[in-house]
């Protein structure tokens, strides 16, 4: 039996969708605050217009075990991104937006098809720049019977005002925490405010959903799941991320320390990150997390 997501009532959901959609005409949906009019075809940093650009969707078995379960996580990959890291591991999808996107009715149909496929959750990948469109589609999909948990799988560069509109809608927040230093955030993402933004975003997410709750089948139902991509030569970054989680969010935070960094996208232009991490760098990250008392490390 599928878990029931606790959605706000349809009227409230529609109201929130309208409130967010109104902000598209002078877009401040994310911390870039581009102030472009996305309803008339202008685009900002993320590259998306009025409709949500969907790159692909379907069951995915490469996510964290509590999301995958036995039936897979129902990913919907949106193209475009508000962060646009030079080393993005999905560079082709996030740095280009093709087509005009799909209207809310089509997106709602995609969400419902994910549920029909038997996926454990609806996993919205890179959703930040299309949160209004997601709420519009969810209000239709919930009317149509959508009830699986909603996963917000993001880069962590989020507006707290926008996140507040997702309270009671998103069941599982899965943000990256990439850096907590201004220098790498500026150099690799042109977002010097990323450290303060991601700290505030994580506090808001933790307030809304708390630590990750996993049911008897081993499937996540609600809560916070944090990802951190361990990068070459960035041991101090990894330590600062772990310190922030241990001291500022909670040692019971479910954490995936990811070791799959590859120099994708424009990373070869940055020699210091133009290689994979070493096994020593990976072990050092794990040891530090354990030393700091983080006891819910993915896969361990
Ligand atoms: S969602 Fe896109 S257009 Fe809007 S502020 Fe963010 S990057 Fe700019």
mmCIF file of C-alpha atoms and ligand atoms in Angstrom:
data_model
loop_
_atom_site.group_PDB
_atom_site.id
_atom_site.type_symbol
_atom_site.label_atom_id
_atom_site.label_comp_id
_atom_site.label_asym_id
_atom_site.label_seq_id
_atom_site.Cartn_x
_atom_site.Cartn_y
_atom_site.Cartn_z
ATOM 1 C CA UNK A 1 0.000 0.000 0.000
ATOM 2 C CA UNK A 2 1.324 3.444 -0.852
ATOM 3 C CA UNK A 3 1.824 6.059 1.817
ATOM 4 C CA UNK A 4 -0.489 9.008 1.617
ATOM 5 C CA UNK A 5 1.191 12.349 1.236
ATOM 6 C CA UNK A 6 -0.420 15.014 3.397
ATOM 7 C CA UNK A 7 -1.257 17.619 0.810
ATOM 8 C CA UNK A 8 -3.005 20.859 1.674
ATOM 9 C CA UNK A 9 -6.594 20.899 0.422
ATOM 10 C CA UNK A 10 -6.978 21.515 -3.303
ATOM 11 C CA UNK A 11 -8.159 25.082 -2.811
ATOM 12 C CA UNK A 12 -5.108 25.963 -0.730
ATOM 13 C CA UNK A 13 -2.805 24.233 -3.187
ATOM 14 C CA UNK A 14 -4.323 26.106 -6.118
ATOM 15 C CA UNK A 15 -4.020 29.360 -4.203
ATOM 16 C CA UNK A 16 -0.345 28.741 -3.543
ATOM 17 C CA UNK A 17 0.238 27.833 -7.199
ATOM 18 C CA UNK A 18 -1.391 31.102 -8.293
ATOM 19 C CA UNK A 19 0.643 33.086 -5.788
ATOM 20 C CA UNK A 20 3.907 31.616 -7.036
ATOM 21 C CA UNK A 21 2.911 31.894 -10.712
ATOM 22 C CA UNK A 22 2.222 35.607 -10.235
ATOM 23 C CA UNK A 23 5.884 36.020 -9.302
ATOM 24 C CA UNK A 24 6.987 34.762 -12.741
ATOM 25 C CA UNK A 25 6.245 38.115 -14.352
ATOM 26 C CA UNK A 26 9.079 39.663 -12.356
ATOM 27 C CA UNK A 27 10.804 36.473 -11.409
ATOM 28 C CA UNK A 28 12.118 36.164 -7.878
ATOM 29 C CA UNK A 29 11.405 32.473 -7.466
ATOM 30 C CA UNK A 30 15.003 31.761 -6.487
ATOM 31 C CA UNK A 31 17.836 33.790 -4.921
ATOM 32 C CA UNK A 32 19.078 34.946 -8.340
ATOM 33 C CA UNK A 33 16.119 37.378 -8.369
ATOM 34 C CA UNK A 34 16.492 37.994 -12.122
ATOM 35 C CA UNK A 35 13.259 40.075 -12.300
ATOM 36 C CA UNK A 36 12.650 38.949 -15.891
ATOM 37 C CA UNK A 37 9.120 38.457 -17.192
ATOM 38 C CA UNK A 38 8.953 34.714 -17.834
ATOM 39 C CA UNK A 39 5.317 34.971 -18.916
ATOM 40 C CA UNK A 40 6.324 36.867 -22.066
ATOM 41 C CA UNK A 41 9.267 34.732 -23.088
ATOM 42 C CA UNK A 42 12.062 36.447 -21.221
ATOM 43 C CA UNK A 43 14.454 34.092 -19.457
ATOM 44 C CA UNK A 44 16.844 34.567 -16.586
ATOM 45 C CA UNK A 45 19.815 32.563 -15.346
ATOM 46 C CA UNK A 46 17.860 29.285 -15.257
ATOM 47 C CA UNK A 47 16.818 29.557 -18.909
ATOM 48 C CA UNK A 48 13.207 28.479 -18.307
ATOM 49 C CA UNK A 49 10.149 30.389 -19.475
ATOM 50 C CA UNK A 50 6.484 30.136 -18.491
ATOM 51 C CA UNK A 51 6.166 26.348 -18.803
ATOM 52 C CA UNK A 52 8.287 23.689 -17.142
ATOM 53 C CA UNK A 53 10.876 22.095 -19.464
ATOM 54 C CA UNK A 54 10.854 18.330 -18.840
ATOM 55 C CA UNK A 55 13.901 16.435 -20.029
ATOM 56 C CA UNK A 56 12.794 12.887 -19.125
ATOM 57 C CA UNK A 57 10.779 10.926 -16.579
ATOM 58 C CA UNK A 58 10.355 7.377 -15.310
ATOM 59 C CA UNK A 59 11.451 4.886 -12.637
ATOM 60 C CA UNK A 60 15.039 5.374 -11.504
ATOM 61 C CA UNK A 61 17.076 2.822 -9.580
ATOM 62 C CA UNK A 62 20.254 4.842 -9.075
ATOM 63 C CA UNK A 63 19.033 7.041 -6.244
ATOM 64 C CA UNK A 64 19.554 6.395 -2.516
ATOM 65 C CA UNK A 65 18.193 3.031 -1.330
ATOM 66 C CA UNK A 66 15.377 4.528 0.805
ATOM 67 C CA UNK A 67 14.025 6.277 -2.298
ATOM 68 C CA UNK A 68 14.460 3.352 -4.672
ATOM 69 C CA UNK A 69 12.940 0.562 -2.536
ATOM 70 C CA UNK A 70 11.934 -2.280 -4.819
ATOM 71 C CA UNK A 71 9.877 -0.337 -7.379
ATOM 72 C CA UNK A 72 12.128 2.609 -8.091
ATOM 73 C CA UNK A 73 12.018 6.329 -7.515
ATOM 74 C CA UNK A 74 9.798 8.158 -9.991
ATOM 75 C CA UNK A 75 12.119 10.819 -11.323
ATOM 76 C CA UNK A 76 11.039 13.795 -13.389
ATOM 77 C CA UNK A 77 14.123 15.597 -14.710
ATOM 78 C CA UNK A 78 13.606 19.280 -15.467
ATOM 79 C CA UNK A 79 16.035 21.002 -17.792
ATOM 80 C CA UNK A 80 17.606 24.331 -16.966
ATOM 81 C CA UNK A 81 18.955 25.193 -13.528
ATOM 82 C CA UNK A 82 19.286 28.239 -11.318
ATOM 83 C CA UNK A 83 22.746 27.290 -10.070
ATOM 84 C CA UNK A 84 24.601 26.127 -13.187
ATOM 85 C CA UNK A 85 27.765 24.735 -11.579
ATOM 86 C CA UNK A 86 30.678 24.504 -14.011
ATOM 87 C CA UNK A 87 31.200 20.866 -12.982
ATOM 88 C CA UNK A 88 27.527 19.822 -13.123
ATOM 89 C CA UNK A 89 27.200 16.038 -13.249
ATOM 90 C CA UNK A 90 24.091 16.515 -15.475
ATOM 91 C CA UNK A 91 25.616 19.323 -17.519
ATOM 92 C CA UNK A 92 23.771 18.719 -20.803
ATOM 93 C CA UNK A 93 20.368 18.793 -19.096
ATOM 94 C CA UNK A 94 20.964 21.648 -16.690
ATOM 95 C CA UNK A 95 22.819 24.069 -18.930
ATOM 96 C CA UNK A 96 20.457 23.896 -21.882
ATOM 97 C CA UNK A 97 16.727 24.333 -22.162
ATOM 98 C CA UNK A 98 15.165 22.945 -25.297
ATOM 99 C CA UNK A 99 11.618 23.649 -26.405
ATOM 100 C CA UNK A 100 8.893 25.628 -24.696
ATOM 101 C CA UNK A 101 8.176 23.285 -21.833
ATOM 102 C CA UNK A 102 4.976 21.449 -21.026
ATOM 103 C CA UNK A 103 1.706 22.954 -19.794
ATOM 104 C CA UNK A 104 0.374 22.128 -16.324
ATOM 105 C CA UNK A 105 -2.095 19.532 -17.625
ATOM 106 C CA UNK A 106 0.689 17.557 -19.292
ATOM 107 C CA UNK A 107 2.946 17.804 -16.240
ATOM 108 C CA UNK A 108 0.091 16.573 -14.030
ATOM 109 C CA UNK A 109 -0.401 13.624 -16.397
ATOM 110 C CA UNK A 110 3.319 12.813 -16.088
ATOM 111 C CA UNK A 111 3.066 12.902 -12.279
ATOM 112 C CA UNK A 112 0.094 10.533 -12.334
ATOM 113 C CA UNK A 113 1.843 8.212 -14.773
ATOM 114 C CA UNK A 114 4.754 7.944 -12.311
ATOM 115 C CA UNK A 115 2.305 6.768 -9.650
ATOM 116 C CA UNK A 116 0.715 4.290 -12.052
ATOM 117 C CA UNK A 117 4.160 2.837 -12.783
ATOM 118 C CA UNK A 118 4.298 1.838 -9.104
ATOM 119 C CA UNK A 119 7.163 4.139 -8.109
ATOM 120 C CA UNK A 120 7.537 4.780 -4.391
ATOM 121 C CA UNK A 121 7.665 8.533 -4.796
ATOM 122 C CA UNK A 122 7.532 11.432 -7.225
ATOM 123 C CA UNK A 123 11.142 12.641 -7.386
ATOM 124 C CA UNK A 124 11.364 16.171 -8.823
ATOM 125 C CA UNK A 125 14.943 16.632 -10.042
ATOM 126 C CA UNK A 126 16.199 20.223 -10.318
ATOM 127 C CA UNK A 127 12.808 21.722 -9.428
ATOM 128 C CA UNK A 128 13.803 25.126 -8.003
ATOM 129 C CA UNK A 129 13.219 27.257 -11.089
ATOM 130 C CA UNK A 130 9.872 25.585 -11.852
ATOM 131 C CA UNK A 131 8.226 25.515 -8.421
ATOM 132 C CA UNK A 132 5.189 27.534 -9.609
ATOM 133 C CA UNK A 133 4.635 25.133 -12.496
ATOM 134 C CA UNK A 134 5.068 22.151 -10.178
ATOM 135 C CA UNK A 135 2.413 23.456 -7.787
ATOM 136 C CA UNK A 136 0.049 24.129 -10.697
ATOM 137 C CA UNK A 137 0.496 20.556 -11.890
ATOM 138 C CA UNK A 138 0.270 19.096 -8.389
ATOM 139 C CA UNK A 139 -3.062 20.791 -7.775
ATOM 140 C CA UNK A 140 -4.382 18.965 -10.855
ATOM 141 C CA UNK A 141 -2.641 15.685 -10.080
ATOM 142 C CA UNK A 142 -3.847 15.584 -6.475
ATOM 143 C CA UNK A 143 -7.389 16.077 -7.773
ATOM 144 C CA UNK A 144 -6.670 13.137 -10.039
ATOM 145 C CA UNK A 145 -5.578 10.906 -7.145
ATOM 146 C CA UNK A 146 -1.839 11.514 -6.687
ATOM 147 C CA UNK A 147 -0.885 10.299 -3.219
ATOM 148 C CA UNK A 148 2.759 9.139 -3.278
ATOM 149 C CA UNK A 149 5.384 11.184 -1.382
ATOM 150 C CA UNK A 150 6.830 14.150 -3.228
ATOM 151 C CA UNK A 151 10.636 14.485 -3.241
ATOM 152 C CA UNK A 152 12.223 17.893 -3.849
ATOM 153 C CA UNK A 153 15.668 17.017 -5.240
ATOM 154 C CA UNK A 154 17.524 20.316 -5.519
ATOM 155 C CA UNK A 155 20.869 22.085 -5.517
ATOM 156 C CA UNK A 156 20.193 23.930 -2.268
ATOM 157 C CA UNK A 157 20.113 27.427 -3.800
ATOM 158 C CA UNK A 158 16.582 28.132 -2.649
ATOM 159 C CA UNK A 159 14.504 31.119 -1.612
ATOM 160 C CA UNK A 160 13.028 30.573 1.854
ATOM 161 C CA UNK A 161 9.911 32.499 0.747
ATOM 162 C CA UNK A 162 9.385 29.975 -2.039
ATOM 163 C CA UNK A 163 10.108 27.010 0.239
ATOM 164 C CA UNK A 164 7.396 28.192 2.635
ATOM 165 C CA UNK A 165 4.843 27.696 -0.152
ATOM 166 C CA UNK A 166 5.923 24.052 -0.326
ATOM 167 C CA UNK A 167 5.167 23.273 3.308
ATOM 168 C CA UNK A 168 2.793 20.314 3.517
ATOM 169 C CA UNK A 169 3.322 19.629 -0.201
ATOM 170 C CA UNK A 170 6.884 18.324 -0.225
ATOM 171 C CA UNK A 171 7.354 15.214 1.909
ATOM 172 C CA UNK A 172 11.068 14.653 1.387
ATOM 173 C CA UNK A 173 13.613 17.383 0.825
ATOM 174 C CA UNK A 174 16.811 16.179 -0.812
ATOM 175 C CA UNK A 175 19.135 19.189 -1.189
ATOM 176 C CA UNK A 176 22.772 19.217 -2.163
ATOM 177 C CA UNK A 177 25.063 21.172 0.098
ATOM 178 C CA UNK A 178 27.908 21.976 -2.253
ATOM 179 C CA UNK A 179 30.103 24.519 -0.479
ATOM 180 C CA UNK A 180 30.044 26.654 2.611
ATOM 181 C CA UNK A 181 32.793 28.998 1.477
ATOM 182 C CA UNK A 182 32.324 32.074 -0.680
ATOM 183 C CA UNK A 183 35.358 31.419 -2.860
ATOM 184 C CA UNK A 184 34.353 28.054 -4.379
ATOM 185 C CA UNK A 185 30.711 29.153 -4.602
ATOM 186 C CA UNK A 186 31.776 32.203 -6.620
ATOM 187 C CA UNK A 187 34.305 30.389 -8.723
ATOM 188 C CA UNK A 188 32.243 27.351 -9.684
ATOM 189 C CA UNK A 189 28.626 28.638 -9.521
ATOM 190 C CA UNK A 190 28.838 32.440 -9.694
ATOM 191 C CA UNK A 191 26.802 32.440 -6.497
ATOM 192 C CA UNK A 192 28.869 34.031 -3.714
ATOM 193 C CA UNK A 193 25.816 34.018 -1.446
ATOM 194 C CA UNK A 194 25.337 30.241 -1.817
ATOM 195 C CA UNK A 195 26.741 29.479 1.673
ATOM 196 C CA UNK A 196 24.305 31.715 3.550
ATOM 197 C CA UNK A 197 21.426 30.773 1.224
ATOM 198 C CA UNK A 198 21.892 27.029 1.604
ATOM 199 C CA UNK A 199 22.210 27.280 5.387
ATOM 200 C CA UNK A 200 18.886 29.144 5.612
ATOM 201 C CA UNK A 201 17.253 26.760 3.130
ATOM 202 C CA UNK A 202 18.294 23.682 5.107
ATOM 203 C CA UNK A 203 17.015 25.135 8.354
ATOM 204 C CA UNK A 204 13.656 25.799 6.690
ATOM 205 C CA UNK A 205 13.518 22.308 5.169
ATOM 206 C CA UNK A 206 14.410 20.700 8.507
ATOM 207 C CA UNK A 207 11.738 22.772 10.230
ATOM 208 C CA UNK A 208 9.112 21.574 7.755
ATOM 209 C CA UNK A 209 9.863 17.866 7.588
ATOM 210 C CA UNK A 210 12.375 16.870 10.308
ATOM 211 C CA UNK A 211 14.785 13.922 10.067
ATOM 212 C CA UNK A 212 14.242 11.239 7.444
ATOM 213 C CA UNK A 213 11.547 8.702 8.357
ATOM 214 C CA UNK A 214 11.938 5.273 6.759
ATOM 215 C CA UNK A 215 9.162 2.687 6.980
ATOM 216 C CA UNK A 216 9.421 -1.029 7.766
ATOM 217 C CA UNK A 217 10.019 -1.811 4.092
ATOM 218 C CA UNK A 218 13.051 0.485 4.085
ATOM 219 C CA UNK A 219 11.270 3.136 2.010
ATOM 220 C CA UNK A 220 11.519 6.834 2.914
ATOM 221 C CA UNK A 221 8.215 8.546 3.679
ATOM 222 C CA UNK A 222 9.131 11.980 4.962
ATOM 223 C CA UNK A 223 12.050 14.092 6.071
ATOM 224 C CA UNK A 224 15.385 15.539 5.071
ATOM 225 C CA UNK A 225 18.053 13.706 3.066
ATOM 226 C CA UNK A 226 21.207 15.724 2.376
ATOM 227 C CA UNK A 227 23.709 15.096 -0.374
ATOM 228 C CA UNK A 228 27.264 16.348 -0.494
ATOM 229 C CA UNK A 229 29.491 15.678 -3.484
ATOM 230 C CA UNK A 230 33.053 15.201 -2.249
ATOM 231 C CA UNK A 231 35.267 17.176 -4.629
ATOM 232 C CA UNK A 232 38.978 16.924 -5.393
ATOM 233 C CA UNK A 233 41.129 19.094 -3.163
ATOM 234 C CA UNK A 234 38.093 20.367 -1.216
ATOM 235 C CA UNK A 235 38.564 18.495 2.077
ATOM 236 C CA UNK A 236 38.019 21.675 4.082
ATOM 237 C CA UNK A 237 34.715 22.222 2.266
ATOM 238 C CA UNK A 238 33.551 18.720 3.148
ATOM 239 C CA UNK A 239 34.533 19.220 6.787
ATOM 240 C CA UNK A 240 32.634 22.513 6.959
ATOM 241 C CA UNK A 241 29.513 20.908 5.459
ATOM 242 C CA UNK A 242 29.644 18.061 7.972
ATOM 243 C CA UNK A 243 30.218 20.532 10.829
ATOM 244 C CA UNK A 244 27.196 22.559 9.758
ATOM 245 C CA UNK A 245 24.981 19.476 9.597
ATOM 246 C CA UNK A 246 26.204 18.080 12.924
ATOM 247 C CA UNK A 247 25.955 21.368 14.803
ATOM 248 C CA UNK A 248 23.239 23.268 12.932
ATOM 249 C CA UNK A 249 20.759 20.651 11.700
ATOM 250 C CA UNK A 250 21.288 17.446 13.681
ATOM 251 C CA UNK A 251 23.554 14.447 13.901
ATOM 252 C CA UNK A 252 20.547 12.319 12.930
ATOM 253 C CA UNK A 253 20.468 13.963 9.486
ATOM 254 C CA UNK A 254 20.524 11.317 6.747
ATOM 255 C CA UNK A 255 23.634 12.155 4.713
ATOM 256 C CA UNK A 256 24.855 10.833 1.397
ATOM 257 C CA UNK A 257 28.536 11.642 0.969
ATOM 258 C CA UNK A 258 28.862 11.090 -2.758
ATOM 259 C CA UNK A 259 32.126 9.810 -4.220
ATOM 260 C CA UNK A 260 31.205 9.824 -7.907
ATOM 261 C CA UNK A 261 32.589 13.242 -8.875
ATOM 262 C CA UNK A 262 33.758 13.370 -12.476
ATOM 263 C CA UNK A 263 35.127 16.490 -14.183
ATOM 264 C CA UNK A 264 32.032 17.127 -16.314
ATOM 265 C CA UNK A 265 30.917 20.192 -18.224
ATOM 266 C CA UNK A 266 33.425 23.019 -17.967
ATOM 267 C CA UNK A 267 35.390 21.439 -15.102
ATOM 268 C CA UNK A 268 38.397 20.636 -17.337
ATOM 269 C CA UNK A 269 38.894 24.402 -17.561
ATOM 270 C CA UNK A 270 39.517 24.434 -13.809
ATOM 271 C CA UNK A 271 42.658 22.285 -13.370
ATOM 272 C CA UNK A 272 42.242 21.874 -9.607
ATOM 273 C CA UNK A 273 38.933 20.011 -10.095
ATOM 274 C CA UNK A 274 39.911 18.311 -13.345
ATOM 275 C CA UNK A 275 40.236 14.854 -11.787
ATOM 276 C CA UNK A 276 38.245 12.300 -9.789
ATOM 277 C CA UNK A 277 38.685 12.140 -6.030
ATOM 278 C CA UNK A 278 41.190 9.704 -4.547
ATOM 279 C CA UNK A 279 40.264 6.837 -2.236
ATOM 280 C CA UNK A 280 42.135 8.714 0.507
ATOM 281 C CA UNK A 281 39.960 11.801 0.054
ATOM 282 C CA UNK A 282 36.863 9.632 0.216
ATOM 283 C CA UNK A 283 37.974 7.810 3.382
ATOM 284 C CA UNK A 284 38.884 11.103 5.014
ATOM 285 C CA UNK A 285 35.371 12.436 4.373
ATOM 286 C CA UNK A 286 33.714 9.340 5.841
ATOM 287 C CA UNK A 287 36.020 9.286 8.865
ATOM 288 C CA UNK A 288 35.310 12.935 9.571
ATOM 289 C CA UNK A 289 31.548 12.420 9.376
ATOM 290 C CA UNK A 290 31.760 9.489 11.784
ATOM 291 C CA UNK A 291 34.058 11.431 14.122
ATOM 292 C CA UNK A 292 31.507 14.241 14.218
ATOM 293 C CA UNK A 293 28.793 11.790 15.245
ATOM 294 C CA UNK A 294 26.839 11.653 11.990
ATOM 295 C CA UNK A 295 25.291 8.200 12.307
ATOM 296 C CA UNK A 296 22.977 8.008 9.295
ATOM 297 C CA UNK A 297 25.412 7.824 6.389
ATOM 298 C CA UNK A 298 23.937 6.491 3.158
ATOM 299 C CA UNK A 299 25.017 2.968 2.266
ATOM 300 C CA UNK A 300 26.921 2.438 5.531
HETATM 301 S S1 LIG B 1 13.926 31.019 -11.211
HETATM 302 FE FE1 LIG B 1 15.199 31.502 -13.015
HETATM 303 S S2 LIG B 1 14.497 33.496 -13.772
HETATM 304 FE FE2 LIG B 1 13.649 33.211 -11.713
HETATM 305 S S3 LIG B 1 15.066 34.240 -10.338
HETATM 306 FE FE3 LIG B 1 15.720 32.097 -10.446
HETATM 307 S S4 LIG B 1 17.210 31.945 -12.120
HETATM 308 FE FE4 LIG B 1 16.125 33.916 -12.326
#
